[in-house]
Amino acid sequence: MIEIPEAQTLASQLRQTLTGKRIIDVVAASSPHGFAWYFGDPAGYADLLQGRIVTGAAAYGGRPEIWAEDIRLCFGDGVNLRFFAPGDKRPGKHQLLVTFDDESAICATVQMYGGMWAFPDGLNDDPYYLVGKEKPSVLTDEFDRAYFLSLLDPKTARMSAKAFLATQQRIPGLGNGVFQDIAWRAGIHPKRKMTTLSPEELDNLYSTVKSGIAEMAARGGRSTENDLFGNPGGYQVVMSRRTENTACPRCGTVIRRMAYLGGNVYVCDTCQKME
């Protein structure tokens, strides 16, 4: 799933690879998928995008976005996005294929769910999109200790660490995947209530969120996810389904999995205590 580190990596790669290219062909929704989402009617994507020149790319929370003059093409967290050089064989099935004037292309496919939204700049009123643009990114100076602590109020303070950090886009782009290593690095159990954290633990959690996500982004995303060229990220994930039942690298305790808040969490019971 695309989260902050992967969105940053993809946006950088899209910017470097596509800027200056003209879009000559767009095929949307050729392979029907019940959980592939579009902005309006995907049949109109060709008219919207063809002839436009890519002028840049950016990331908002966990969503990379291509700028095609005054049109935006944004991708959600469940999209598998790949670049194909001229002459490369493209997948037979896809949810979006955009071809450029040098015969290179990007292809978006969806397995479980994912969104590919093409729209004139300023017209997307989706709340998840808007909150990603409006709230400060973890990777900026605006996301400082004071801002992090301002997210705690009488309601959120009663939440668990996972609910606080990884739900409701409180921190856009920080989802269940990135959360796993953040919680482990901070020594906090996913179910631990925020009200039980001491000031020192809150400071450590803030610092871990900042430094952990910055490291993941600097290394090109997590090793469990692939970049625009199909390469896994360089940040080696400690807590994931791939490391379940292996030894915690810090203490040697076996990493276990448990279901919590609609997904799996991976925990070292020695490093991440409830108290």
PDB file of C-alpha atoms in Angstrom:
ATOM      1  CA  MET A   1       0.000   0.000   0.000  1.00  0.00           C
ATOM      2  CA  ILE A   2       1.194   3.508  -0.817  1.00  0.00           C
ATOM      3  CA  GLU A   3       1.870   5.510   2.337  1.00  0.00           C
ATOM      4  CA  ILE A   4       3.996   8.609   2.958  1.00  0.00           C
ATOM      5  CA  PRO A   5       7.409   7.098   2.062  1.00  0.00           C
ATOM      6  CA  GLU A   6       6.141   5.477  -1.130  1.00  0.00           C
ATOM      7  CA  ALA A   7       4.115   8.530  -2.199  1.00  0.00           C
ATOM      8  CA  GLN A   8       7.217  10.705  -1.850  1.00  0.00           C
ATOM      9  CA  THR A   9       9.321   8.211  -3.791  1.00  0.00           C
ATOM     10  CA  LEU A  10       6.763   7.817  -6.569  1.00  0.00           C
ATOM     11  CA  ALA A  11       6.230  11.576  -6.882  1.00  0.00           C
ATOM     12  CA  SER A  12       9.974  12.143  -7.205  1.00  0.00           C
ATOM     13  CA  GLN A  13      10.325   9.394  -9.811  1.00  0.00           C
ATOM     14  CA  LEU A  14       7.292  10.604 -11.760  1.00  0.00           C
ATOM     15  CA  ARG A  15       8.647  14.151 -11.758  1.00  0.00           C
ATOM     16  CA  GLN A  16      12.075  13.075 -12.955  1.00  0.00           C
ATOM     17  CA  THR A  17      10.794  10.571 -15.537  1.00  0.00           C
ATOM     18  CA  LEU A  18       7.757  12.271 -17.048  1.00  0.00           C
ATOM     19  CA  THR A  19       8.211  16.045 -16.858  1.00  0.00           C
ATOM     20  CA  GLY A  20       8.137  17.559 -20.341  1.00  0.00           C
ATOM     21  CA  LYS A  21       6.443  14.591 -21.993  1.00  0.00           C
ATOM     22  CA  ARG A  22       3.157  14.986 -23.860  1.00  0.00           C
ATOM     23  CA  ILE A  23       0.297  12.556 -23.248  1.00  0.00           C
ATOM     24  CA  ILE A  24      -0.850  10.999 -26.529  1.00  0.00           C
ATOM     25  CA  ASP A  25      -3.138   8.177 -25.416  1.00  0.00           C
ATOM     26  CA  VAL A  26      -5.192   7.268 -22.345  1.00  0.00           C
ATOM     27  CA  VAL A  27      -7.055   4.022 -21.717  1.00  0.00           C
ATOM     28  CA  ALA A  28      -9.119   3.907 -18.520  1.00  0.00           C
ATOM     29  CA  ALA A  29     -11.217   1.112 -17.019  1.00  0.00           C
ATOM     30  CA  SER A  30     -10.483  -1.353 -19.847  1.00  0.00           C
ATOM     31  CA  SER A  31     -10.355  -4.170 -17.270  1.00  0.00           C
ATOM     32  CA  PRO A  32     -13.425  -3.816 -15.041  1.00  0.00           C
ATOM     33  CA  HIS A  33     -12.744  -3.886 -11.312  1.00  0.00           C
ATOM     34  CA  GLY A  34     -15.424  -3.429  -8.670  1.00  0.00           C
ATOM     35  CA  PHE A  35     -13.098  -1.560  -6.330  1.00  0.00           C
ATOM     36  CA  ALA A  36     -11.271   0.644  -8.838  1.00  0.00           C
ATOM     37  CA  TRP A  37     -12.397   4.223  -8.329  1.00  0.00           C
ATOM     38  CA  TYR A  38     -12.310   7.145 -10.744  1.00  0.00           C
ATOM     39  CA  PHE A  39     -13.207  10.833 -10.677  1.00  0.00           C
ATOM     40  CA  GLY A  40     -16.416  11.008 -12.662  1.00  0.00           C
ATOM     41  CA  ASP A  41     -16.669   8.872 -15.789  1.00  0.00           C
ATOM     42  CA  PRO A  42     -13.343   7.220 -16.750  1.00  0.00           C
ATOM     43  CA  ALA A  43     -14.530   7.269 -20.372  1.00  0.00           C
ATOM     44  CA  GLY A  44     -13.769  10.984 -20.301  1.00  0.00           C
ATOM     45  CA  TYR A  45     -10.145  10.609 -19.164  1.00  0.00           C
ATOM     46  CA  ALA A  46      -8.787  10.532 -22.722  1.00  0.00           C
ATOM     47  CA  ASP A  47     -10.386  13.862 -23.634  1.00  0.00           C
ATOM     48  CA  LEU A  48      -9.234  15.318 -20.330  1.00  0.00           C
ATOM     49  CA  LEU A  49      -5.580  14.267 -20.570  1.00  0.00           C
ATOM     50  CA  GLN A  50      -4.596  13.759 -24.208  1.00  0.00           C
ATOM     51  CA  GLY A  51      -2.375  16.510 -25.548  1.00  0.00           C
ATOM     52  CA  ARG A  52      -1.372  17.743 -22.105  1.00  0.00           C
ATOM     53  CA  ILE A  53       2.282  18.109 -21.159  1.00  0.00           C
ATOM     54  CA  VAL A  54       3.461  16.813 -17.788  1.00  0.00           C
ATOM     55  CA  THR A  55       4.691  19.796 -15.798  1.00  0.00           C
ATOM     56  CA  GLY A  56       5.551  18.104 -12.505  1.00  0.00           C
ATOM     57  CA  ALA A  57       4.418  15.812  -9.715  1.00  0.00           C
ATOM     58  CA  ALA A  58       3.867  16.016  -5.965  1.00  0.00           C
ATOM     59  CA  ALA A  59       2.786  13.892  -3.013  1.00  0.00           C
ATOM     60  CA  TYR A  60      -0.013  14.751  -0.599  1.00  0.00           C
ATOM     61  CA  GLY A  61      -0.091  12.415   2.369  1.00  0.00           C
ATOM     62  CA  GLY A  62      -0.119   8.956   0.835  1.00  0.00           C
ATOM     63  CA  ARG A  63      -1.178  10.056  -2.651  1.00  0.00           C
ATOM     64  CA  PRO A  64       1.252  10.788  -5.503  1.00  0.00           C
ATOM     65  CA  GLU A  65      -0.091  13.178  -8.113  1.00  0.00           C
ATOM     66  CA  ILE A  66       0.959  14.023 -11.680  1.00  0.00           C
ATOM     67  CA  TRP A  67       0.502  17.572 -12.937  1.00  0.00           C
ATOM     68  CA  ALA A  68      -0.505  17.661 -16.616  1.00  0.00           C
ATOM     69  CA  GLU A  69      -0.768  21.416 -17.099  1.00  0.00           C
ATOM     70  CA  ASP A  70      -4.051  22.323 -15.353  1.00  0.00           C
ATOM     71  CA  ILE A  71      -5.173  18.687 -14.987  1.00  0.00           C
ATOM     72  CA  ARG A  72      -4.261  16.519 -12.025  1.00  0.00           C
ATOM     73  CA  LEU A  73      -3.880  12.735 -12.063  1.00  0.00           C
ATOM     74  CA  CYS A  74      -3.830  11.363  -8.534  1.00  0.00           C
ATOM     75  CA  PHE A  75      -3.344   7.784  -7.291  1.00  0.00           C
ATOM     76  CA  GLY A  76      -4.650   6.160  -4.114  1.00  0.00           C
ATOM     77  CA  ASP A  77      -2.976   3.789  -1.694  1.00  0.00           C
ATOM     78  CA  GLY A  78      -4.036   0.496  -3.309  1.00  0.00           C
ATOM     79  CA  VAL A  79      -2.742   1.297  -6.802  1.00  0.00           C
ATOM     80  CA  ASN A  80       0.228  -0.523  -8.295  1.00  0.00           C
ATOM     81  CA  LEU A  81       1.900   2.116 -10.486  1.00  0.00           C
ATOM     82  CA  ARG A  82       4.617   1.197 -13.028  1.00  0.00           C
ATOM     83  CA  PHE A  83       6.661   2.956 -15.705  1.00  0.00           C
ATOM     84  CA  PHE A  84       7.296   1.249 -19.037  1.00  0.00           C
ATOM     85  CA  ALA A  85      10.086   2.419 -21.325  1.00  0.00           C
ATOM     86  CA  PRO A  86       9.544   2.535 -25.110  1.00  0.00           C
ATOM     87  CA  GLY A  87       9.351  -1.015 -26.413  1.00  0.00           C
ATOM     88  CA  ASP A  88       8.607  -2.604 -23.034  1.00  0.00           C
ATOM     89  CA  LYS A  89       5.703  -5.047 -22.995  1.00  0.00           C
ATOM     90  CA  ARG A  90       2.725  -3.633 -21.106  1.00  0.00           C
ATOM     91  CA  PRO A  91       0.280  -5.687 -19.015  1.00  0.00           C
ATOM     92  CA  GLY A  92      -2.731  -7.002 -20.878  1.00  0.00           C
ATOM     93  CA  LYS A  93      -5.037  -6.054 -18.022  1.00  0.00           C
ATOM     94  CA  HIS A  94      -4.956  -2.705 -16.284  1.00  0.00           C
ATOM     95  CA  GLN A  95      -7.211  -0.020 -14.848  1.00  0.00           C
ATOM     96  CA  LEU A  96      -5.350   2.920 -16.404  1.00  0.00           C
ATOM     97  CA  LEU A  97      -2.699   3.174 -19.125  1.00  0.00           C
ATOM     98  CA  VAL A  98      -1.202   6.539 -20.100  1.00  0.00           C
ATOM     99  CA  THR A  99       1.131   6.685 -23.112  1.00  0.00           C
ATOM    100  CA  PHE A 100       3.490   9.558 -23.895  1.00  0.00           C
ATOM    101  CA  ASP A 101       4.953  11.019 -27.084  1.00  0.00           C
ATOM    102  CA  ASP A 102       8.183   9.008 -26.761  1.00  0.00           C
ATOM    103  CA  GLU A 103       6.121   5.769 -26.533  1.00  0.00           C
ATOM    104  CA  SER A 104       6.894   5.330 -22.853  1.00  0.00           C
ATOM    105  CA  ALA A 105       3.919   4.758 -20.543  1.00  0.00           C
ATOM    106  CA  ILE A 106       2.702   4.461 -16.993  1.00  0.00           C
ATOM    107  CA  CYS A 107       0.299   1.713 -16.041  1.00  0.00           C
ATOM    108  CA  ALA A 108      -1.933   1.546 -12.962  1.00  0.00           C
ATOM    109  CA  THR A 109      -3.388  -1.745 -11.780  1.00  0.00           C
ATOM    110  CA  VAL A 110      -5.561  -2.502  -8.779  1.00  0.00           C
ATOM    111  CA  GLN A 111      -5.652  -5.748  -6.816  1.00  0.00           C
ATOM    112  CA  MET A 112      -7.844  -5.142  -3.761  1.00  0.00           C
ATOM    113  CA  TYR A 113      -8.910  -1.513  -4.158  1.00  0.00           C
ATOM    114  CA  GLY A 114      -7.487   1.756  -5.396  1.00  0.00           C
ATOM    115  CA  GLY A 115      -8.313   5.118  -6.918  1.00  0.00           C
ATOM    116  CA  MET A 116      -7.090   6.856 -10.085  1.00  0.00           C
ATOM    117  CA  TRP A 117      -8.547  10.334 -10.217  1.00  0.00           C
ATOM    118  CA  ALA A 118      -8.141  12.714 -13.176  1.00  0.00           C
ATOM    119  CA  PHE A 119      -9.647  16.161 -12.699  1.00  0.00           C
ATOM    120  CA  PRO A 120      -9.121  19.887 -13.401  1.00  0.00           C
ATOM    121  CA  ASP A 121      -7.043  21.455 -10.655  1.00  0.00           C
ATOM    122  CA  GLY A 122      -9.246  22.657  -7.802  1.00  0.00           C
ATOM    123  CA  LEU A 123     -12.300  20.524  -8.565  1.00  0.00           C
ATOM    124  CA  ASN A 124     -11.569  17.485  -6.387  1.00  0.00           C
ATOM    125  CA  ASP A 125     -13.513  17.958  -3.161  1.00  0.00           C
ATOM    126  CA  ASP A 126     -12.810  14.485  -1.776  1.00  0.00           C
ATOM    127  CA  PRO A 127     -12.094  15.023   1.958  1.00  0.00           C
ATOM    128  CA  TYR A 128      -9.178  12.563   2.005  1.00  0.00           C
ATOM    129  CA  TYR A 129      -7.549  14.425  -0.867  1.00  0.00           C
ATOM    130  CA  LEU A 130      -8.149  17.837   0.667  1.00  0.00           C
ATOM    131  CA  VAL A 131      -6.853  16.884   4.115  1.00  0.00           C
ATOM    132  CA  GLY A 132      -3.666  15.565   2.517  1.00  0.00           C
ATOM    133  CA  LYS A 133      -3.108  18.962   0.905  1.00  0.00           C
ATOM    134  CA  GLU A 134      -4.159  21.066   3.880  1.00  0.00           C
ATOM    135  CA  LYS A 135      -2.396  19.380   6.797  1.00  0.00           C
ATOM    136  CA  PRO A 136       1.374  19.733   7.215  1.00  0.00           C
ATOM    137  CA  SER A 137       3.441  16.809   6.010  1.00  0.00           C
ATOM    138  CA  VAL A 138       5.467  14.870   8.571  1.00  0.00           C
ATOM    139  CA  LEU A 139       8.466  15.608   6.351  1.00  0.00           C
ATOM    140  CA  THR A 140       8.191  19.396   6.754  1.00  0.00           C
ATOM    141  CA  ASP A 141       9.216  21.770   9.544  1.00  0.00           C
ATOM    142  CA  GLU A 142       5.563  22.691  10.034  1.00  0.00           C
ATOM    143  CA  PHE A 143       4.992  19.261  11.530  1.00  0.00           C
ATOM    144  CA  ASP A 144       6.765  20.133  14.773  1.00  0.00           C
ATOM    145  CA  ARG A 145       6.362  18.926  18.339  1.00  0.00           C
ATOM    146  CA  ALA A 146       3.734  21.554  19.125  1.00  0.00           C
ATOM    147  CA  TYR A 147       1.647  20.536  16.123  1.00  0.00           C
ATOM    148  CA  PHE A 148       1.935  16.834  17.003  1.00  0.00           C
ATOM    149  CA  LEU A 149       0.785  17.472  20.569  1.00  0.00           C
ATOM    150  CA  SER A 150      -2.101  19.634  19.289  1.00  0.00           C
ATOM    151  CA  LEU A 151      -3.555  16.475  17.732  1.00  0.00           C
ATOM    152  CA  LEU A 152      -4.211  15.203  21.236  1.00  0.00           C
ATOM    153  CA  ASP A 153      -7.515  16.361  22.677  1.00  0.00           C
ATOM    154  CA  PRO A 154      -9.911  14.839  25.232  1.00  0.00           C
ATOM    155  CA  LYS A 155     -11.255  12.452  22.579  1.00  0.00           C
ATOM    156  CA  THR A 156      -8.055  11.394  20.821  1.00  0.00           C
ATOM    157  CA  ALA A 157      -6.151  11.065  24.094  1.00  0.00           C
ATOM    158  CA  ARG A 158      -8.398   8.116  24.969  1.00  0.00           C
ATOM    159  CA  MET A 159      -7.476   6.325  21.755  1.00  0.00           C
ATOM    160  CA  SER A 160      -4.941   3.565  21.369  1.00  0.00           C
ATOM    161  CA  ALA A 161      -1.612   4.363  19.735  1.00  0.00           C
ATOM    162  CA  LYS A 162      -2.728   2.741  16.483  1.00  0.00           C
ATOM    163  CA  ALA A 163      -6.071   4.534  16.419  1.00  0.00           C
ATOM    164  CA  PHE A 164      -4.378   7.863  17.112  1.00  0.00           C
ATOM    165  CA  LEU A 165      -1.559   7.558  14.592  1.00  0.00           C
ATOM    166  CA  ALA A 166      -2.986   5.436  11.802  1.00  0.00           C
ATOM    167  CA  THR A 167      -6.725   6.124  11.455  1.00  0.00           C
ATOM    168  CA  GLN A 168      -8.966   8.941  10.199  1.00  0.00           C
ATOM    169  CA  GLN A 169      -6.093  10.611   8.307  1.00  0.00           C
ATOM    170  CA  ARG A 170      -5.067  12.433  11.470  1.00  0.00           C
ATOM    171  CA  ILE A 171      -1.599  12.270   9.944  1.00  0.00           C
ATOM    172  CA  PRO A 172      -2.309  11.940   6.206  1.00  0.00           C
ATOM    173  CA  GLY A 173      -0.460   9.031   4.637  1.00  0.00           C
ATOM    174  CA  LEU A 174       0.523   7.369   7.918  1.00  0.00           C
ATOM    175  CA  GLY A 175      -1.362   4.096   7.754  1.00  0.00           C
ATOM    176  CA  ASN A 176      -1.208   0.648   9.273  1.00  0.00           C
ATOM    177  CA  GLY A 177       1.895  -0.311   7.308  1.00  0.00           C
ATOM    178  CA  VAL A 178       4.178   2.549   8.354  1.00  0.00           C
ATOM    179  CA  PHE A 179       2.713   2.447  11.861  1.00  0.00           C
ATOM    180  CA  GLN A 180       4.187  -0.996  12.589  1.00  0.00           C
ATOM    181  CA  ASP A 181       7.843   0.065  12.661  1.00  0.00           C
ATOM    182  CA  ILE A 182       7.044   3.442  14.239  1.00  0.00           C
ATOM    183  CA  ALA A 183       5.409   1.701  17.204  1.00  0.00           C
ATOM    184  CA  TRP A 184       8.264  -0.803  17.491  1.00  0.00           C
ATOM    185  CA  ARG A 185      10.974   1.842  17.284  1.00  0.00           C
ATOM    186  CA  ALA A 186       9.166   3.929  19.923  1.00  0.00           C
ATOM    187  CA  GLY A 187       8.619   0.889  22.175  1.00  0.00           C
ATOM    188  CA  ILE A 188       4.852   1.379  22.292  1.00  0.00           C
ATOM    189  CA  HIS A 189       2.263  -1.382  22.056  1.00  0.00           C
ATOM    190  CA  PRO A 190      -0.370  -0.727  19.331  1.00  0.00           C
ATOM    191  CA  LYS A 191      -3.191  -1.114  21.880  1.00  0.00           C
ATOM    192  CA  ARG A 192      -1.684   1.183  24.493  1.00  0.00           C
ATOM    193  CA  LYS A 193      -3.855   4.192  25.302  1.00  0.00           C
ATOM    194  CA  MET A 194      -2.357   7.577  24.556  1.00  0.00           C
ATOM    195  CA  THR A 195      -3.392   8.789  28.030  1.00  0.00           C
ATOM    196  CA  THR A 196      -0.901   6.369  29.587  1.00  0.00           C
ATOM    197  CA  LEU A 197       2.116   7.862  27.787  1.00  0.00           C
ATOM    198  CA  SER A 198       4.395  10.035  29.890  1.00  0.00           C
ATOM    199  CA  PRO A 199       5.647  13.384  28.522  1.00  0.00           C
ATOM    200  CA  GLU A 200       8.976  11.714  27.783  1.00  0.00           C
ATOM    201  CA  GLU A 201       7.249   8.899  25.890  1.00  0.00           C
ATOM    202  CA  LEU A 202       5.194  11.394  23.893  1.00  0.00           C
ATOM    203  CA  ASP A 203       8.360  13.274  22.962  1.00  0.00           C
ATOM    204  CA  ASN A 204       9.978  10.013  21.917  1.00  0.00           C
ATOM    205  CA  LEU A 205       6.929   9.030  19.877  1.00  0.00           C
ATOM    206  CA  TYR A 206       6.948  12.379  18.076  1.00  0.00           C
ATOM    207  CA  SER A 207      10.665  12.091  17.327  1.00  0.00           C
ATOM    208  CA  THR A 208      10.190   8.528  16.108  1.00  0.00           C
ATOM    209  CA  VAL A 209       7.368   9.513  13.771  1.00  0.00           C
ATOM    210  CA  LYS A 210       9.537  12.271  12.285  1.00  0.00           C
ATOM    211  CA  SER A 211      12.798  10.348  12.037  1.00  0.00           C
ATOM    212  CA  GLY A 212      11.262   6.997  11.103  1.00  0.00           C
ATOM    213  CA  ILE A 213       9.203   8.285   8.186  1.00  0.00           C
ATOM    214  CA  ALA A 214      12.069  10.506   7.017  1.00  0.00           C
ATOM    215  CA  GLU A 215      14.354   7.471   6.916  1.00  0.00           C
ATOM    216  CA  MET A 216      11.782   5.380   5.056  1.00  0.00           C
ATOM    217  CA  ALA A 217      11.332   8.123   2.461  1.00  0.00           C
ATOM    218  CA  ALA A 218      15.076   8.746   2.108  1.00  0.00           C
ATOM    219  CA  ARG A 219      15.610   5.051   1.395  1.00  0.00           C
ATOM    220  CA  GLY A 220      13.010   4.991  -1.370  1.00  0.00           C
ATOM    221  CA  GLY A 221      10.144   3.517   0.617  1.00  0.00           C
ATOM    222  CA  ARG A 222       9.646   0.303   2.517  1.00  0.00           C
ATOM    223  CA  SER A 223      11.030  -3.072   1.429  1.00  0.00           C
ATOM    224  CA  THR A 224       7.482  -4.463   1.381  1.00  0.00           C
ATOM    225  CA  GLU A 225       6.463  -2.029  -1.395  1.00  0.00           C
ATOM    226  CA  ASN A 226       7.731  -1.381  -4.930  1.00  0.00           C
ATOM    227  CA  ASP A 227       8.620   1.877  -6.641  1.00  0.00           C
ATOM    228  CA  LEU A 228       7.730   3.181 -10.123  1.00  0.00           C
ATOM    229  CA  PHE A 229      10.204   0.785 -11.740  1.00  0.00           C
ATOM    230  CA  GLY A 230       9.155  -2.300  -9.795  1.00  0.00           C
ATOM    231  CA  ASN A 231      12.037  -2.203  -7.328  1.00  0.00           C
ATOM    232  CA  PRO A 232      11.436  -2.753  -3.588  1.00  0.00           C
ATOM    233  CA  GLY A 233      12.149   0.137  -1.271  1.00  0.00           C
ATOM    234  CA  GLY A 234      15.480   0.298   0.517  1.00  0.00           C
ATOM    235  CA  TYR A 235      14.092   0.613   4.048  1.00  0.00           C
ATOM    236  CA  GLN A 236      14.102  -2.883   5.526  1.00  0.00           C
ATOM    237  CA  VAL A 237      10.845  -3.294   7.427  1.00  0.00           C
ATOM    238  CA  VAL A 238      11.142  -4.919  10.862  1.00  0.00           C
ATOM    239  CA  MET A 239       7.460  -5.489  11.624  1.00  0.00           C
ATOM    240  CA  SER A 240       5.391  -7.068   8.851  1.00  0.00           C
ATOM    241  CA  ARG A 241       3.856 -10.340   7.700  1.00  0.00           C
ATOM    242  CA  ARG A 242       7.285 -11.245   6.320  1.00  0.00           C
ATOM    243  CA  THR A 243       8.853 -11.139   9.776  1.00  0.00           C
ATOM    244  CA  GLU A 244       6.065 -12.837  11.728  1.00  0.00           C
ATOM    245  CA  ASN A 245       7.456 -15.654  13.919  1.00  0.00           C
ATOM    246  CA  THR A 246      11.028 -14.424  13.481  1.00  0.00           C
ATOM    247  CA  ALA A 247      13.229 -12.978  16.231  1.00  0.00           C
ATOM    248  CA  CYS A 248      12.990  -9.294  17.089  1.00  0.00           C
ATOM    249  CA  PRO A 249      16.357  -7.795  16.021  1.00  0.00           C
ATOM    250  CA  ARG A 250      16.526  -5.775  19.229  1.00  0.00           C
ATOM    251  CA  CYS A 251      15.826  -8.395  21.893  1.00  0.00           C
ATOM    252  CA  GLY A 252      15.287 -11.770  20.223  1.00  0.00           C
ATOM    253  CA  THR A 253      11.650 -12.191  21.257  1.00  0.00           C
ATOM    254  CA  VAL A 254       9.492 -13.840  18.589  1.00  0.00           C
ATOM    255  CA  ILE A 255       7.419 -11.309  16.645  1.00  0.00           C
ATOM    256  CA  ARG A 256       3.744 -12.167  16.750  1.00  0.00           C
ATOM    257  CA  ARG A 257       0.721 -11.086  14.755  1.00  0.00           C
ATOM    258  CA  MET A 258      -2.678 -10.099  16.052  1.00  0.00           C
ATOM    259  CA  ALA A 259      -5.807  -8.624  14.494  1.00  0.00           C
ATOM    260  CA  TYR A 260      -6.639  -5.129  15.691  1.00  0.00           C
ATOM    261  CA  LEU A 261      -8.778  -2.262  14.352  1.00  0.00           C
ATOM    262  CA  GLY A 262      -9.558  -3.873  11.042  1.00  0.00           C
ATOM    263  CA  GLY A 263      -6.063  -5.069  10.209  1.00  0.00           C
ATOM    264  CA  ASN A 264      -3.083  -7.002  11.468  1.00  0.00           C
ATOM    265  CA  VAL A 265      -0.448  -5.581  13.789  1.00  0.00           C
ATOM    266  CA  TYR A 266       2.936  -7.125  14.517  1.00  0.00           C
ATOM    267  CA  VAL A 267       4.327  -6.878  18.017  1.00  0.00           C
ATOM    268  CA  CYS A 268       7.383  -7.667  20.083  1.00  0.00           C
ATOM    269  CA  ASP A 269       5.986  -8.285  23.552  1.00  0.00           C
ATOM    270  CA  THR A 270       9.328  -7.456  25.165  1.00  0.00           C
ATOM    271  CA  CYS A 271      10.060  -4.181  23.353  1.00  0.00           C
ATOM    272  CA  GLN A 272       6.431  -3.017  23.186  1.00  0.00           C
ATOM    273  CA  LYS A 273       4.811  -3.381  26.573  1.00  0.00           C
ATOM    274  CA  MET A 274       1.303  -2.269  27.418  1.00  0.00           C
ATOM    275  CA  GLU A 275       2.507  -0.317  30.455  1.00  0.00           C
TER     276      GLU A 275
END
